[in-house]
Amino acid sequence: MTALHPAGSDREGQSRKDLWPPPEGSADPILDDRDPLLKMLMEITATQDGMLEDHLLLVNRVGLHSCSDNFLRTPRHPEPGF
């Protein structure tokens, strides 16, 4: 399974990490007044640009995280069928 950040890529195919939050990117942290998790449903815009911005903010707020290598190790007691 793969996923792409909604910021997309530039003309050379490079990720638009200027729209990603730290530590992966260089975008400014999301301020509380723009936090998508605190936004009321009636505040969500219906324009294409507004929806993209809301999507970017939501992914930047909850979608990016640091993974450890725990998911790569073999469990001590694997469940049957896995």
mmCIF file of N, CA and C in Angstrom:
data_model
loop_
_atom_site.group_PDB
_atom_site.id
_atom_site.type_symbol
_atom_site.label_atom_id
_atom_site.label_comp_id
_atom_site.label_asym_id
_atom_site.label_seq_id
_atom_site.Cartn_x
_atom_site.Cartn_y
_atom_site.Cartn_z
ATOM 1 N N MET A 1 0.842 -1.162 0.000
ATOM 2 C CA MET A 1 0.000 0.000 0.000
ATOM 3 C C MET A 1 0.895 1.234 0.000
ATOM 4 N N THR A 2 0.533 2.202 -0.799
ATOM 5 C CA THR A 2 1.255 3.466 -0.813
ATOM 6 C C THR A 2 0.274 4.614 -0.666
ATOM 7 N N ALA A 3 0.796 5.713 -0.223
ATOM 8 C CA ALA A 3 -0.015 6.923 -0.084
ATOM 9 C C ALA A 3 0.825 8.111 -0.508
ATOM 10 N N LEU A 4 0.175 9.101 -1.068
ATOM 11 C CA LEU A 4 0.860 10.312 -1.477
ATOM 12 C C LEU A 4 0.317 11.488 -0.696
ATOM 13 N N HIS A 5 1.205 12.385 -0.336
ATOM 14 C CA HIS A 5 0.787 13.611 0.332
ATOM 15 C C HIS A 5 -0.018 14.431 -0.673
ATOM 16 N N PRO A 6 -1.126 15.054 -0.255
ATOM 17 C CA PRO A 6 -1.951 15.795 -1.208
ATOM 18 C C PRO A 6 -1.269 17.025 -1.806
ATOM 19 N N ALA A 7 -0.107 17.415 -1.289
ATOM 20 C CA ALA A 7 0.613 18.549 -1.873
ATOM 21 C C ALA A 7 1.101 18.211 -3.274
ATOM 22 N N GLY A 8 1.243 16.918 -3.562
ATOM 23 C CA GLY A 8 1.654 16.507 -4.894
ATOM 24 C C GLY A 8 3.134 16.704 -5.144
ATOM 25 N N SER A 9 3.465 16.849 -6.423
ATOM 26 C CA SER A 9 4.854 16.965 -6.853
ATOM 27 C C SER A 9 5.023 18.203 -7.725
ATOM 28 N N ASP A 10 6.274 18.636 -7.844
ATOM 29 C CA ASP A 10 6.558 19.746 -8.745
ATOM 30 C C ASP A 10 6.742 19.210 -10.165
ATOM 31 N N ARG A 11 7.156 20.067 -11.089
ATOM 32 C CA ARG A 11 7.295 19.655 -12.496
ATOM 33 C C ARG A 11 8.348 18.579 -12.698
ATOM 34 N N GLU A 12 9.337 18.525 -11.816
ATOM 35 C CA GLU A 12 10.396 17.516 -11.922
ATOM 36 C C GLU A 12 10.020 16.212 -11.230
ATOM 37 N N GLY A 13 8.833 16.159 -10.635
ATOM 38 C CA GLY A 13 8.389 14.948 -9.953
ATOM 39 C C GLY A 13 8.832 14.856 -8.506
ATOM 40 N N GLN A 14 9.452 15.908 -7.987
ATOM 41 C CA GLN A 14 9.903 15.915 -6.597
ATOM 42 C C GLN A 14 8.741 16.298 -5.680
ATOM 43 N N SER A 15 8.676 15.679 -4.511
ATOM 44 C CA SER A 15 7.616 15.976 -3.544
ATOM 45 C C SER A 15 7.669 17.434 -3.123
ATOM 46 N N ARG A 16 6.513 18.035 -2.913
ATOM 47 C CA ARG A 16 6.403 19.433 -2.478
ATOM 48 C C ARG A 16 6.559 19.500 -0.967
ATOM 49 N N LYS A 17 7.758 19.187 -0.476
ATOM 50 C CA LYS A 17 7.991 19.139 0.963
ATOM 51 C C LYS A 17 7.942 20.514 1.618
ATOM 52 N N ASP A 18 7.877 21.580 0.807
ATOM 53 C CA ASP A 18 7.694 22.912 1.385
ATOM 54 C C ASP A 18 6.293 23.056 1.973
ATOM 55 N N LEU A 19 5.384 22.132 1.640
ATOM 56 C CA LEU A 19 4.033 22.141 2.186
ATOM 57 C C LEU A 19 3.844 21.092 3.276
ATOM 58 N N TRP A 20 4.895 20.338 3.600
ATOM 59 C CA TRP A 20 4.842 19.345 4.672
ATOM 60 C C TRP A 20 5.337 19.984 5.961
ATOM 61 N N PRO A 21 4.801 19.562 7.104
ATOM 62 C CA PRO A 21 5.308 20.099 8.370
ATOM 63 C C PRO A 21 6.631 19.436 8.754
ATOM 64 N N PRO A 22 7.390 20.049 9.675
ATOM 65 C CA PRO A 22 8.608 19.412 10.180
ATOM 66 C C PRO A 22 8.274 18.098 10.882
ATOM 67 N N PRO A 23 9.117 17.119 10.969
ATOM 68 C CA PRO A 23 10.507 17.121 10.541
ATOM 69 C C PRO A 23 10.688 16.737 9.075
ATOM 70 N N GLU A 24 9.653 16.219 8.395
ATOM 71 C CA GLU A 24 9.792 15.790 7.008
ATOM 72 C C GLU A 24 9.905 16.961 6.043
ATOM 73 N N GLY A 25 9.215 18.052 6.329
ATOM 74 C CA GLY A 25 9.187 19.185 5.415
ATOM 75 C C GLY A 25 9.557 20.486 6.088
ATOM 76 N N SER A 26 9.315 21.568 5.364
ATOM 77 C CA SER A 26 9.725 22.877 5.877
ATOM 78 C C SER A 26 8.557 23.847 6.056
ATOM 79 N N ALA A 27 7.322 23.370 6.012
ATOM 80 C CA ALA A 27 6.161 24.250 6.208
ATOM 81 C C ALA A 27 6.085 24.713 7.658
ATOM 82 N N ASP A 28 5.445 25.848 7.846
ATOM 83 C CA ASP A 28 5.249 26.357 9.199
ATOM 84 C C ASP A 28 4.302 25.439 9.967
ATOM 85 N N PRO A 29 4.463 25.341 11.285
ATOM 86 C CA PRO A 29 3.525 24.535 12.080
ATOM 87 C C PRO A 29 2.107 25.083 11.943
ATOM 88 N N ILE A 30 1.119 24.223 12.107
ATOM 89 C CA ILE A 30 -0.279 24.627 11.995
ATOM 90 C C ILE A 30 -0.690 25.331 13.282
ATOM 91 N N LEU A 31 -1.197 26.545 13.135
ATOM 92 C CA LEU A 31 -1.646 27.318 14.287
ATOM 93 C C LEU A 31 -3.011 26.823 14.741
ATOM 94 N N ASP A 32 -3.332 27.065 16.001
ATOM 95 C CA ASP A 32 -4.603 26.595 16.551
ATOM 96 C C ASP A 32 -5.812 27.130 15.793
ATOM 97 N N ASP A 33 -5.727 28.371 15.293
ATOM 98 C CA ASP A 33 -6.887 28.934 14.593
ATOM 99 C C ASP A 33 -7.092 28.329 13.202
ATOM 100 N N ARG A 34 -6.125 27.543 12.712
ATOM 101 C CA ARG A 34 -6.265 26.862 11.423
ATOM 102 C C ARG A 34 -6.279 25.344 11.582
ATOM 103 N N ASP A 35 -6.258 24.859 12.801
ATOM 104 C CA ASP A 35 -6.221 23.421 13.062
ATOM 105 C C ASP A 35 -7.475 22.756 12.494
ATOM 106 N N PRO A 36 -7.318 21.828 11.552
ATOM 107 C CA PRO A 36 -8.488 21.198 10.937
ATOM 108 C C PRO A 36 -9.290 20.338 11.906
ATOM 109 N N LEU A 37 -8.675 19.916 12.999
ATOM 110 C CA LEU A 37 -9.405 19.103 13.971
ATOM 111 C C LEU A 37 -10.316 19.953 14.849
ATOM 112 N N LEU A 38 -10.116 21.266 14.826
ATOM 113 C CA LEU A 38 -10.951 22.171 15.610
ATOM 114 C C LEU A 38 -11.953 22.932 14.743
ATOM 115 N N LYS A 39 -11.935 22.685 13.444
ATOM 116 C CA LYS A 39 -12.781 23.417 12.507
ATOM 117 C C LYS A 39 -14.209 22.893 12.555
ATOM 118 N N MET A 40 -15.150 23.817 12.559
ATOM 119 C CA MET A 40 -16.565 23.449 12.525
ATOM 120 C C MET A 40 -16.945 23.060 11.096
ATOM 121 N N LEU A 41 -17.907 22.176 10.949
ATOM 122 C CA LEU A 41 -18.326 21.722 9.627
ATOM 123 C C LEU A 41 -18.754 22.892 8.737
ATOM 124 N N MET A 42 -19.425 23.882 9.310
ATOM 125 C CA MET A 42 -19.886 25.018 8.506
ATOM 126 C C MET A 42 -18.737 25.931 8.084
ATOM 127 N N GLU A 43 -17.535 25.733 8.651
ATOM 128 C CA GLU A 43 -16.376 26.538 8.266
ATOM 129 C C GLU A 43 -15.608 25.931 7.101
ATOM 130 N N ILE A 44 -15.949 24.716 6.727
ATOM 131 C CA ILE A 44 -15.253 24.057 5.624
ATOM 132 C C ILE A 44 -15.734 24.675 4.321
ATOM 133 N N THR A 45 -14.805 25.057 3.493
ATOM 134 C CA THR A 45 -15.133 25.751 2.257
ATOM 135 C C THR A 45 -15.525 24.775 1.150
ATOM 136 N N ALA A 46 -16.251 25.276 0.173
ATOM 137 C CA ALA A 46 -16.692 24.441 -0.944
ATOM 138 C C ALA A 46 -15.892 24.716 -2.210
ATOM 139 N N THR A 47 -14.933 25.637 -2.158
ATOM 140 C CA THR A 47 -14.133 25.908 -3.353
ATOM 141 C C THR A 47 -13.035 24.864 -3.491
ATOM 142 N N GLN A 48 -12.563 24.654 -4.705
ATOM 143 C CA GLN A 48 -11.517 23.660 -4.956
ATOM 144 C C GLN A 48 -10.243 24.000 -4.189
ATOM 145 N N ASP A 49 -9.827 25.271 -4.226
ATOM 146 C CA ASP A 49 -8.612 25.675 -3.506
ATOM 147 C C ASP A 49 -8.781 25.521 -1.998
ATOM 148 N N GLY A 50 -9.957 25.854 -1.500
ATOM 149 C CA GLY A 50 -10.223 25.723 -0.071
ATOM 150 C C GLY A 50 -10.225 24.276 0.379
ATOM 151 N N MET A 51 -10.794 23.395 -0.449
ATOM 152 C CA MET A 51 -10.801 21.971 -0.103
ATOM 153 C C MET A 51 -9.387 21.410 -0.103
ATOM 154 N N LEU A 52 -8.544 21.836 -1.063
ATOM 155 C CA LEU A 52 -7.157 21.379 -1.086
ATOM 156 C C LEU A 52 -6.427 21.851 0.167
ATOM 157 N N GLU A 53 -6.635 23.107 0.554
ATOM 158 C CA GLU A 53 -5.984 23.616 1.765
ATOM 159 C C GLU A 53 -6.444 22.843 3.001
ATOM 160 N N ASP A 54 -7.753 22.589 3.115
ATOM 161 C CA ASP A 54 -8.262 21.807 4.249
ATOM 162 C C ASP A 54 -7.659 20.408 4.259
ATOM 163 N N HIS A 55 -7.543 19.788 3.086
ATOM 164 C CA HIS A 55 -6.966 18.448 2.973
ATOM 165 C C HIS A 55 -5.496 18.467 3.382
ATOM 166 N N LEU A 56 -4.750 19.466 2.898
ATOM 167 C CA LEU A 56 -3.338 19.592 3.277
ATOM 168 C C LEU A 56 -3.182 19.746 4.785
ATOM 169 N N LEU A 57 -3.991 20.623 5.374
ATOM 170 C CA LEU A 57 -3.891 20.854 6.815
ATOM 171 C C LEU A 57 -4.237 19.596 7.602
ATOM 172 N N LEU A 58 -5.255 18.866 7.151
ATOM 173 C CA LEU A 58 -5.648 17.648 7.857
ATOM 174 C C LEU A 58 -4.553 16.593 7.786
ATOM 175 N N VAL A 59 -3.999 16.376 6.601
ATOM 176 C CA VAL A 59 -2.921 15.391 6.461
ATOM 177 C C VAL A 59 -1.708 15.822 7.263
ATOM 178 N N ASN A 60 -1.370 17.101 7.204
ATOM 179 C CA ASN A 60 -0.219 17.586 7.963
ATOM 180 C C ASN A 60 -0.441 17.463 9.464
ATOM 181 N N ARG A 61 -1.683 17.564 9.900
ATOM 182 C CA ARG A 61 -1.982 17.496 11.338
ATOM 183 C C ARG A 61 -1.973 16.069 11.862
ATOM 184 N N VAL A 62 -2.540 15.125 11.111
ATOM 185 C CA VAL A 62 -2.687 13.770 11.646
ATOM 186 C C VAL A 62 -2.025 12.689 10.805
ATOM 187 N N GLY A 63 -1.737 12.957 9.557
ATOM 188 C CA GLY A 63 -1.281 11.897 8.665
ATOM 189 C C GLY A 63 0.197 11.609 8.704
ATOM 190 N N LEU A 64 1.008 12.594 8.998
ATOM 191 C CA LEU A 64 2.448 12.388 9.003
ATOM 192 C C LEU A 64 2.908 12.034 10.407
ATOM 193 N N HIS A 65 3.740 11.039 10.495
ATOM 194 C CA HIS A 65 4.246 10.627 11.795
ATOM 195 C C HIS A 65 5.590 9.945 11.601
ATOM 196 N N SER A 66 6.276 9.742 12.667
ATOM 197 C CA SER A 66 7.551 9.035 12.621
ATOM 198 C C SER A 66 7.313 7.566 12.909
ATOM 199 N N CYS A 67 7.812 6.722 12.043
ATOM 200 C CA CYS A 67 7.683 5.277 12.241
ATOM 201 C C CYS A 67 8.980 4.730 12.823
ATOM 202 N N SER A 68 8.829 3.792 13.702
ATOM 203 C CA SER A 68 10.003 3.065 14.166
ATOM 204 C C SER A 68 10.059 1.772 13.362
ATOM 205 N N ASP A 69 11.046 0.971 13.619
ATOM 206 C CA ASP A 69 11.134 -0.288 12.879
ATOM 207 C C ASP A 69 10.353 -1.411 13.556
ATOM 208 N N ASN A 70 9.508 -1.084 14.548
ATOM 209 C CA ASN A 70 8.747 -2.119 15.248
ATOM 210 C C ASN A 70 7.850 -2.917 14.318
ATOM 211 N N PHE A 71 7.295 -2.265 13.302
ATOM 212 C CA PHE A 71 6.389 -2.980 12.416
ATOM 213 C C PHE A 71 7.128 -3.926 11.482
ATOM 214 N N LEU A 72 8.452 -3.846 11.426
ATOM 215 C CA LEU A 72 9.232 -4.733 10.564
ATOM 216 C C LEU A 72 9.691 -5.999 11.276
ATOM 217 N N ARG A 73 9.655 -5.985 12.591
ATOM 218 C CA ARG A 73 10.151 -7.150 13.322
ATOM 219 C C ARG A 73 9.093 -8.248 13.351
ATOM 220 N N THR A 74 9.526 -9.469 13.548
ATOM 221 C CA THR A 74 8.616 -10.602 13.678
ATOM 222 C C THR A 74 8.085 -10.644 15.101
ATOM 223 N N PRO A 75 6.759 -10.724 15.270
ATOM 224 C CA PRO A 75 6.212 -10.783 16.627
ATOM 225 C C PRO A 75 6.637 -12.055 17.350
ATOM 226 N N ARG A 76 6.759 -11.968 18.662
ATOM 227 C CA ARG A 76 7.145 -13.144 19.454
ATOM 228 C C ARG A 76 6.102 -14.244 19.369
ATOM 229 N N HIS A 77 4.849 -13.849 19.412
ATOM 230 C CA HIS A 77 3.747 -14.810 19.367
ATOM 231 C C HIS A 77 2.815 -14.428 18.224
ATOM 232 N N PRO A 78 3.188 -14.762 16.988
ATOM 233 C CA PRO A 78 2.344 -14.358 15.862
ATOM 234 C C PRO A 78 0.971 -15.012 15.929
ATOM 235 N N GLU A 79 -0.024 -14.246 15.497
ATOM 236 C CA GLU A 79 -1.376 -14.788 15.457
ATOM 237 C C GLU A 79 -1.487 -15.764 14.289
ATOM 238 N N PRO A 80 -2.281 -16.822 14.435
ATOM 239 C CA PRO A 80 -2.448 -17.772 13.332
ATOM 240 C C PRO A 80 -2.978 -17.058 12.093
ATOM 241 N N GLY A 81 -2.438 -17.404 10.957
ATOM 242 C CA GLY A 81 -2.885 -16.826 9.705
ATOM 243 C C GLY A 81 -2.110 -15.601 9.270
ATOM 244 N N PHE A 82 -1.174 -15.124 10.098
ATOM 245 C CA PHE A 82 -0.396 -13.947 9.719
ATOM 246 C C PHE A 82 1.000 -14.316 9.338
#
